Amino acid sequence: MSGLTTHVLDVATGRPAEGLAIELWVLREAFDLVKRVTTNGDGRVDEALLAGDAFKVGVYELRFFAGDYLQRAGLALTQPAFLDVIPVRFGIADAAQHYHVPLLLSPYGYSTYRGS
């Protein structure tokens, strides 16, 4: 199974990050917006971000709108918040493989990796 997926976990609350907006961009001559999605109750999006013929070798960027999510979650934040939009730029080198890019989020830090 090939394609691109993501999910977001809120490590400050120990729960999936429901309602977090995400944009997917692809680098061509400049970055072009591919898709806007919002995470569901499991912190995932309802379908693959890229699949089938749309899943191609290239440079991509996921933009996680963490600031809006963290404010809605009711966490005590500084103003302005330390984290707002988190860009994660990555490359897809093999369109026959599956790429999963999760985000582990807290108000003052985040982590990501290539998952399976």
Short mmCIF file of N, CA, C and O in Angstrom, two decimals:
data_model
loop_
_atom_site.label_atom_id
_atom_site.label_comp_id
_atom_site.label_asym_id
_atom_site.label_seq_id
_atom_site.Cartn_x
_atom_site.Cartn_y
_atom_site.Cartn_z
N MET A 1 0.84 -1.18 0.00
CA MET A 1 0.00 0.00 0.00
C MET A 1 0.89 1.24 0.00
O MET A 1 1.72 1.42 0.87
N SER A 2 0.73 2.11 -0.97
CA SER A 2 1.49 3.36 -1.01
C SER A 2 0.55 4.52 -0.73
O SER A 2 -0.66 4.41 -0.84
N GLY A 3 1.12 5.63 -0.35
CA GLY A 3 0.34 6.83 -0.08
C GLY A 3 0.96 7.60 1.06
O GLY A 3 1.97 7.21 1.64
N LEU A 4 0.34 8.73 1.38
CA LEU A 4 0.80 9.60 2.45
C LEU A 4 -0.30 9.78 3.47
O LEU A 4 -1.43 10.14 3.11
N THR A 5 0.02 9.52 4.74
CA THR A 5 -0.93 9.70 5.83
C THR A 5 -0.25 10.46 6.97
O THR A 5 0.97 10.59 7.01
N THR A 6 -1.06 10.94 7.91
CA THR A 6 -0.55 11.62 9.09
C THR A 6 -1.52 11.43 10.24
O THR A 6 -2.66 11.01 10.04
N HIS A 7 -1.07 11.70 11.43
CA HIS A 7 -1.95 11.85 12.59
C HIS A 7 -1.22 12.72 13.61
O HIS A 7 -0.02 12.91 13.54
N VAL A 8 -2.01 13.27 14.54
CA VAL A 8 -1.45 14.19 15.54
C VAL A 8 -1.90 13.74 16.92
O VAL A 8 -3.09 13.53 17.15
N LEU A 9 -0.92 13.60 17.82
CA LEU A 9 -1.21 13.27 19.21
C LEU A 9 -0.81 14.44 20.09
O LEU A 9 0.27 15.00 19.95
N ASP A 10 -1.69 14.81 21.00
CA ASP A 10 -1.45 15.89 21.94
C ASP A 10 -0.84 15.26 23.19
O ASP A 10 -1.54 14.66 24.00
N VAL A 11 0.47 15.40 23.36
CA VAL A 11 1.13 14.75 24.49
C VAL A 11 0.91 15.52 25.79
O VAL A 11 1.15 14.98 26.87
N ALA A 12 0.42 16.76 25.73
CA ALA A 12 0.11 17.51 26.94
C ALA A 12 -1.16 16.96 27.61
O ALA A 12 -1.27 16.97 28.83
N THR A 13 -2.09 16.49 26.80
CA THR A 13 -3.35 15.95 27.34
C THR A 13 -3.40 14.43 27.27
O THR A 13 -4.29 13.83 27.86
N GLY A 14 -2.47 13.83 26.53
CA GLY A 14 -2.49 12.37 26.38
C GLY A 14 -3.61 11.88 25.49
O GLY A 14 -4.06 10.75 25.61
N ARG A 15 -4.05 12.74 24.56
CA ARG A 15 -5.18 12.38 23.69
C ARG A 15 -4.86 12.72 22.24
O ARG A 15 -3.98 13.53 21.96
N PRO A 16 -5.62 12.13 21.32
CA PRO A 16 -5.49 12.54 19.91
C PRO A 16 -5.88 14.01 19.78
O PRO A 16 -6.73 14.52 20.52
N ALA A 17 -5.25 14.71 18.84
CA ALA A 17 -5.53 16.13 18.61
C ALA A 17 -6.68 16.26 17.61
O ALA A 17 -6.47 16.31 16.40
N GLU A 18 -7.88 16.33 18.13
CA GLU A 18 -9.07 16.45 17.28
C GLU A 18 -9.27 17.89 16.85
O GLU A 18 -9.14 18.81 17.65
N GLY A 19 -9.58 18.09 15.57
CA GLY A 19 -9.90 19.41 15.06
C GLY A 19 -8.69 20.26 14.70
O GLY A 19 -8.82 21.47 14.58
N LEU A 20 -7.54 19.64 14.50
CA LEU A 20 -6.34 20.39 14.12
C LEU A 20 -6.28 20.50 12.60
O LEU A 20 -6.34 19.49 11.89
N ALA A 21 -6.18 21.71 12.10
CA ALA A 21 -6.12 21.94 10.64
C ALA A 21 -4.71 21.64 10.12
O ALA A 21 -3.72 21.94 10.78
N ILE A 22 -4.67 21.03 8.94
CA ILE A 22 -3.40 20.67 8.29
C ILE A 22 -3.50 21.04 6.82
O ILE A 22 -4.53 20.82 6.18
N GLU A 23 -2.42 21.60 6.30
CA GLU A 23 -2.32 21.83 4.85
C GLU A 23 -1.17 21.00 4.31
O GLU A 23 -0.13 20.88 4.94
N LEU A 24 -1.37 20.46 3.11
CA LEU A 24 -0.32 19.75 2.38
C LEU A 24 0.07 20.60 1.19
O LEU A 24 -0.79 21.02 0.40
N TRP A 25 1.39 20.84 1.06
CA TRP A 25 1.95 21.62 -0.04
C TRP A 25 2.95 20.76 -0.79
O TRP A 25 3.58 19.89 -0.20
N VAL A 26 3.11 21.02 -2.08
CA VAL A 26 4.12 20.34 -2.90
C VAL A 26 5.03 21.41 -3.51
O VAL A 26 4.55 22.49 -3.88
N LEU A 27 6.32 21.10 -3.58
CA LEU A 27 7.27 22.03 -4.18
C LEU A 27 7.39 21.73 -5.67
O LEU A 27 7.80 20.64 -6.07
N ARG A 28 7.01 22.72 -6.47
CA ARG A 28 7.23 22.67 -7.92
C ARG A 28 8.19 23.82 -8.21
O ARG A 28 9.33 23.76 -7.75
N GLU A 29 7.79 24.83 -8.91
CA GLU A 29 8.59 26.05 -9.04
C GLU A 29 8.57 26.81 -7.71
O GLU A 29 9.52 27.46 -7.33
N ALA A 30 7.44 26.76 -7.04
CA ALA A 30 7.24 27.31 -5.69
C ALA A 30 6.36 26.29 -4.98
O ALA A 30 5.98 25.27 -5.56
N PHE A 31 6.02 26.56 -3.73
CA PHE A 31 5.12 25.65 -3.03
C PHE A 31 3.69 25.89 -3.49
O PHE A 31 3.22 27.04 -3.53
N ASP A 32 2.99 24.82 -3.85
CA ASP A 32 1.59 24.88 -4.26
C ASP A 32 0.75 24.09 -3.26
O ASP A 32 1.11 22.97 -2.89
N LEU A 33 -0.37 24.67 -2.87
CA LEU A 33 -1.29 24.00 -1.95
C LEU A 33 -1.95 22.82 -2.65
O LEU A 33 -2.50 22.96 -3.75
N VAL A 34 -1.91 21.66 -2.02
CA VAL A 34 -2.52 20.45 -2.56
C VAL A 34 -3.86 20.18 -1.88
O VAL A 34 -4.85 19.87 -2.53
N LYS A 35 -3.89 20.32 -0.54
CA LYS A 35 -5.07 19.91 0.20
C LYS A 35 -5.09 20.55 1.58
O LYS A 35 -4.04 20.76 2.17
N ARG A 36 -6.31 20.82 2.05
CA ARG A 36 -6.54 21.24 3.44
C ARG A 36 -7.44 20.20 4.09
O ARG A 36 -8.45 19.80 3.52
N VAL A 37 -7.06 19.78 5.30
CA VAL A 37 -7.84 18.77 6.03
C VAL A 37 -7.87 19.16 7.50
O VAL A 37 -7.13 20.03 7.95
N THR A 38 -8.72 18.46 8.25
CA THR A 38 -8.81 18.63 9.69
C THR A 38 -8.83 17.25 10.33
O THR A 38 -9.49 16.34 9.82
N THR A 39 -8.12 17.11 11.44
CA THR A 39 -8.06 15.81 12.10
C THR A 39 -9.41 15.45 12.73
O THR A 39 -10.15 16.32 13.20
N ASN A 40 -9.69 14.15 12.78
CA ASN A 40 -10.92 13.64 13.37
C ASN A 40 -10.70 13.31 14.85
O ASN A 40 -9.65 13.65 15.41
N GLY A 41 -11.64 12.65 15.47
CA GLY A 41 -11.57 12.32 16.89
C GLY A 41 -10.42 11.41 17.26
O GLY A 41 -10.04 11.32 18.44
N ASP A 42 -9.85 10.74 16.28
CA ASP A 42 -8.69 9.87 16.52
C ASP A 42 -7.38 10.58 16.20
O ASP A 42 -6.33 9.96 16.19
N GLY A 43 -7.44 11.89 15.88
CA GLY A 43 -6.25 12.65 15.54
C GLY A 43 -5.74 12.36 14.14
O GLY A 43 -4.64 12.76 13.77
N ARG A 44 -6.54 11.68 13.35
CA ARG A 44 -6.17 11.32 11.98
C ARG A 44 -7.06 12.06 11.00
O ARG A 44 -8.05 12.66 11.38
N VAL A 45 -6.71 12.00 9.73
CA VAL A 45 -7.60 12.53 8.69
C VAL A 45 -8.36 11.35 8.09
O VAL A 45 -7.92 10.21 8.17
N ASP A 46 -9.52 11.63 7.52
CA ASP A 46 -10.42 10.55 7.10
C ASP A 46 -9.94 9.75 5.90
O ASP A 46 -10.41 8.65 5.68
N GLU A 47 -9.01 10.29 5.13
CA GLU A 47 -8.48 9.56 3.98
C GLU A 47 -7.02 9.94 3.79
O GLU A 47 -6.54 10.91 4.38
N ALA A 48 -6.32 9.19 2.97
CA ALA A 48 -4.91 9.49 2.70
C ALA A 48 -4.77 10.90 2.14
O ALA A 48 -5.62 11.36 1.37
N LEU A 49 -3.71 11.57 2.52
CA LEU A 49 -3.44 12.91 1.98
C LEU A 49 -3.07 12.83 0.50
O LEU A 49 -3.42 13.71 -0.28
N LEU A 50 -2.34 11.81 0.14
CA LEU A 50 -2.00 11.52 -1.26
C LEU A 50 -2.14 10.03 -1.47
O LEU A 50 -1.72 9.23 -0.63
N ALA A 51 -2.70 9.64 -2.59
CA ALA A 51 -2.84 8.23 -2.94
C ALA A 51 -2.97 8.11 -4.46
O ALA A 51 -3.22 9.10 -5.15
N GLY A 52 -2.79 6.90 -4.95
CA GLY A 52 -2.97 6.65 -6.37
C GLY A 52 -2.04 7.47 -7.24
O GLY A 52 -0.87 7.67 -6.91
N ASP A 53 -2.56 7.99 -8.34
CA ASP A 53 -1.76 8.77 -9.28
C ASP A 53 -1.25 10.09 -8.70
O ASP A 53 -0.28 10.66 -9.20
N ALA A 54 -1.89 10.60 -7.65
CA ALA A 54 -1.47 11.86 -7.03
C ALA A 54 -0.23 11.67 -6.15
O ALA A 54 0.45 12.64 -5.83
N PHE A 55 0.08 10.43 -5.78
CA PHE A 55 1.22 10.14 -4.91
C PHE A 55 2.46 9.99 -5.75
O PHE A 55 2.66 8.99 -6.43
N LYS A 56 3.32 11.03 -5.74
CA LYS A 56 4.48 11.08 -6.62
C LYS A 56 5.74 11.43 -5.84
O LYS A 56 5.68 12.05 -4.78
N VAL A 57 6.87 11.06 -6.42
CA VAL A 57 8.17 11.45 -5.87
C VAL A 57 8.24 12.97 -5.87
O VAL A 57 7.79 13.62 -6.81
N GLY A 58 8.78 13.54 -4.80
CA GLY A 58 8.92 14.99 -4.74
C GLY A 58 9.15 15.49 -3.34
O GLY A 58 9.29 14.71 -2.39
N VAL A 59 9.18 16.81 -3.22
CA VAL A 59 9.36 17.48 -1.94
C VAL A 59 8.00 18.05 -1.52
O VAL A 59 7.34 18.74 -2.30
N TYR A 60 7.62 17.77 -0.28
CA TYR A 60 6.32 18.16 0.25
C TYR A 60 6.50 18.87 1.58
O TYR A 60 7.54 18.77 2.22
N GLU A 61 5.44 19.56 1.99
CA GLU A 61 5.45 20.19 3.31
C GLU A 61 4.06 20.05 3.91
O GLU A 61 3.06 20.40 3.26
N LEU A 62 4.01 19.54 5.12
CA LEU A 62 2.78 19.55 5.91
C LEU A 62 2.86 20.75 6.84
O LEU A 62 3.90 20.98 7.48
N ARG A 63 1.78 21.52 6.90
CA ARG A 63 1.71 22.65 7.83
C ARG A 63 0.61 22.35 8.84
O ARG A 63 -0.56 22.28 8.49
N PHE A 64 1.03 22.16 10.08
CA PHE A 64 0.13 21.82 11.17
C PHE A 64 -0.22 23.12 11.91
O PHE A 64 0.66 23.80 12.43
N PHE A 65 -1.50 23.47 11.98
CA PHE A 65 -1.95 24.70 12.61
C PHE A 65 -2.16 24.47 14.11
O PHE A 65 -3.28 24.43 14.61
N ALA A 66 -1.04 24.32 14.80
CA ALA A 66 -1.02 23.95 16.21
C ALA A 66 -1.54 25.06 17.11
O ALA A 66 -2.22 24.80 18.11
N GLY A 67 -1.21 26.31 16.82
CA GLY A 67 -1.62 27.42 17.68
C GLY A 67 -3.13 27.50 17.85
O GLY A 67 -3.63 27.62 18.98
N ASP A 68 -3.86 27.42 16.75
CA ASP A 68 -5.32 27.46 16.82
C ASP A 68 -5.85 26.28 17.64
O ASP A 68 -6.74 26.44 18.47
N TYR A 69 -5.31 25.09 17.38
CA TYR A 69 -5.74 23.90 18.11
C TYR A 69 -5.47 24.05 19.61
O TYR A 69 -6.34 23.77 20.44
N LEU A 70 -4.26 24.46 19.98
CA LEU A 70 -3.89 24.55 21.39
C LEU A 70 -4.75 25.59 22.12
O LEU A 70 -5.14 25.38 23.27
N GLN A 71 -5.09 26.68 21.46
CA GLN A 71 -5.97 27.68 22.09
C GLN A 71 -7.35 27.09 22.33
O GLN A 71 -7.92 27.27 23.41
N ARG A 72 -7.90 26.38 21.35
CA ARG A 72 -9.23 25.76 21.51
C ARG A 72 -9.21 24.68 22.58
O ARG A 72 -10.23 24.43 23.22
N ALA A 73 -8.06 24.03 22.78
CA ALA A 73 -7.95 22.96 23.78
C ALA A 73 -7.96 23.52 25.19
O ALA A 73 -8.05 22.77 26.16
N GLY A 74 -7.87 24.85 25.33
CA GLY A 74 -7.97 25.48 26.64
C GLY A 74 -6.70 25.41 27.46
O GLY A 74 -6.73 25.62 28.67
N LEU A 75 -5.57 25.14 26.82
CA LEU A 75 -4.31 25.09 27.55
C LEU A 75 -3.82 26.51 27.84
O LEU A 75 -4.07 27.44 27.07
N ALA A 76 -3.15 26.69 28.96
CA ALA A 76 -2.60 27.99 29.31
C ALA A 76 -1.42 28.28 28.39
O ALA A 76 -0.42 27.58 28.42
N LEU A 77 -1.55 29.29 27.56
CA LEU A 77 -0.53 29.63 26.58
C LEU A 77 -0.06 31.06 26.78
O LEU A 77 -0.82 31.92 27.22
N THR A 78 1.18 31.32 26.41
CA THR A 78 1.66 32.69 26.37
C THR A 78 1.04 33.39 25.17
O THR A 78 0.53 32.74 24.26
N GLN A 79 1.08 34.70 25.17
CA GLN A 79 0.58 35.47 24.03
C GLN A 79 1.70 36.35 23.51
O GLN A 79 2.17 37.21 24.24
N PRO A 80 2.18 36.16 22.32
CA PRO A 80 1.71 35.12 21.39
C PRO A 80 2.17 33.73 21.85
O PRO A 80 3.13 33.61 22.62
N ALA A 81 1.48 32.73 21.36
CA ALA A 81 1.82 31.35 21.70
C ALA A 81 3.21 31.01 21.16
O ALA A 81 3.63 31.53 20.13
N PHE A 82 3.92 30.16 21.87
CA PHE A 82 5.25 29.75 21.44
C PHE A 82 5.19 29.04 20.08
O PHE A 82 6.00 29.32 19.20
N LEU A 83 4.24 28.13 19.89
CA LEU A 83 4.08 27.43 18.61
C LEU A 83 2.81 27.91 17.94
O LEU A 83 1.77 28.08 18.58
N ASP A 84 2.90 28.10 16.63
CA ASP A 84 1.73 28.46 15.85
C ASP A 84 1.60 27.46 14.71
O ASP A 84 1.10 26.38 14.90
N VAL A 85 2.11 27.80 13.55
CA VAL A 85 2.08 26.88 12.41
C VAL A 85 3.40 26.10 12.40
O VAL A 85 4.48 26.70 12.40
N ILE A 86 3.31 24.78 12.39
CA ILE A 86 4.50 23.92 12.39
C ILE A 86 4.67 23.35 10.99
O ILE A 86 3.88 22.52 10.55
N PRO A 87 5.72 23.78 10.26
CA PRO A 87 5.98 23.21 8.94
C PRO A 87 6.90 22.00 9.05
O PRO A 87 7.91 22.03 9.75
N VAL A 88 6.53 20.94 8.37
CA VAL A 88 7.37 19.74 8.30
C VAL A 88 7.63 19.45 6.83
O VAL A 88 6.73 19.00 6.11
N ARG A 89 8.85 19.73 6.37
CA ARG A 89 9.22 19.51 4.97
C ARG A 89 9.92 18.17 4.86
O ARG A 89 10.80 17.85 5.65
N PHE A 90 9.52 17.37 3.87
CA PHE A 90 10.06 16.03 3.71
C PHE A 90 10.04 15.64 2.24
O PHE A 90 9.34 16.25 1.43
N GLY A 91 10.78 14.61 1.91
CA GLY A 91 10.83 14.11 0.55
C GLY A 91 10.22 12.73 0.43
O GLY A 91 10.39 11.90 1.31
N ILE A 92 9.53 12.51 -0.66
CA ILE A 92 9.06 11.18 -1.03
C ILE A 92 9.96 10.69 -2.15
O ILE A 92 9.98 11.27 -3.23
N ALA A 93 10.74 9.65 -1.86
CA ALA A 93 11.72 9.15 -2.81
C ALA A 93 11.24 7.92 -3.56
O ALA A 93 11.78 7.60 -4.61
N ASP A 94 10.23 7.24 -3.03
CA ASP A 94 9.75 6.00 -3.64
C ASP A 94 8.23 5.96 -3.56
O ASP A 94 7.66 5.72 -2.49
N ALA A 95 7.57 6.20 -4.68
CA ALA A 95 6.11 6.25 -4.71
C ALA A 95 5.46 4.88 -4.57
O ALA A 95 4.24 4.78 -4.52
N ALA A 96 6.25 3.82 -4.47
CA ALA A 96 5.70 2.48 -4.24
C ALA A 96 5.59 2.17 -2.75
O ALA A 96 5.00 1.15 -2.38
N GLN A 97 6.14 3.04 -1.90
CA GLN A 97 6.09 2.82 -0.46
C GLN A 97 5.04 3.69 0.20
O GLN A 97 4.54 4.65 -0.40
N HIS A 98 4.73 3.37 1.45
CA HIS A 98 3.81 4.18 2.26
C HIS A 98 4.63 5.14 3.11
O HIS A 98 5.64 4.75 3.69
N TYR A 99 4.20 6.39 3.17
CA TYR A 99 4.84 7.39 4.01
C TYR A 99 3.82 7.88 5.03
O TYR A 99 2.75 8.35 4.66
N HIS A 100 4.17 7.75 6.30
CA HIS A 100 3.31 8.22 7.39
C HIS A 100 4.11 9.25 8.19
O HIS A 100 5.23 8.95 8.62
N VAL A 101 3.57 10.47 8.33
CA VAL A 101 4.28 11.55 9.00
C VAL A 101 3.44 12.02 10.20
O VAL A 101 2.61 12.90 10.06
N PRO A 102 3.65 11.40 11.36
CA PRO A 102 2.89 11.80 12.55
C PRO A 102 3.53 13.01 13.24
O PRO A 102 4.71 13.30 13.04
N LEU A 103 2.73 13.69 14.05
CA LEU A 103 3.21 14.80 14.85
C LEU A 103 2.81 14.56 16.30
O LEU A 103 1.64 14.29 16.59
N LEU A 104 3.79 14.62 17.19
CA LEU A 104 3.56 14.58 18.63
C LEU A 104 3.69 16.01 19.12
O LEU A 104 4.73 16.64 18.93
N LEU A 105 2.65 16.54 19.74
CA LEU A 105 2.53 17.97 19.98
C LEU A 105 2.32 18.29 21.46
O LEU A 105 1.57 17.59 22.15
N SER A 106 2.96 19.35 21.92
CA SER A 106 2.68 19.97 23.21
C SER A 106 2.77 21.49 23.00
O SER A 106 3.22 21.93 21.95
N PRO A 107 2.37 22.30 23.97
CA PRO A 107 2.43 23.75 23.76
C PRO A 107 3.84 24.31 23.54
O PRO A 107 3.99 25.39 22.99
N TYR A 108 4.87 23.57 23.97
CA TYR A 108 6.23 24.11 23.88
C TYR A 108 7.20 23.21 23.14
O TYR A 108 8.41 23.39 23.22
N GLY A 109 6.68 22.25 22.39
CA GLY A 109 7.57 21.39 21.61
C GLY A 109 6.78 20.42 20.76
O GLY A 109 5.58 20.24 20.94
N TYR A 110 7.49 19.80 19.83
CA TYR A 110 6.86 18.80 18.97
C TYR A 110 7.95 17.86 18.46
O TYR A 110 9.14 18.15 18.51
N SER A 111 7.50 16.73 17.96
CA SER A 111 8.39 15.73 17.38
C SER A 111 7.68 15.09 16.20
O SER A 111 6.45 14.96 16.20
N THR A 112 8.45 14.69 15.22
CA THR A 112 7.91 13.98 14.07
C THR A 112 8.91 12.95 13.60
O THR A 112 10.09 12.98 14.00
N TYR A 113 8.47 12.03 12.79
CA TYR A 113 9.32 10.96 12.27
C TYR A 113 8.61 10.32 11.09
O TYR A 113 7.43 10.59 10.86
N ARG A 114 9.31 9.48 10.38
CA ARG A 114 8.64 8.70 9.33
C ARG A 114 8.14 7.41 9.95
O ARG A 114 8.92 6.55 10.36
N GLY A 115 6.87 7.28 10.03
CA GLY A 115 6.24 6.10 10.60
C GLY A 115 5.90 5.10 9.52
O GLY A 115 6.27 5.24 8.36
N SER A 116 5.14 4.10 9.92
CA SER A 116 4.76 3.06 8.95
C SER A 116 3.25 2.97 8.84
O SER A 116 2.52 3.54 9.60
#
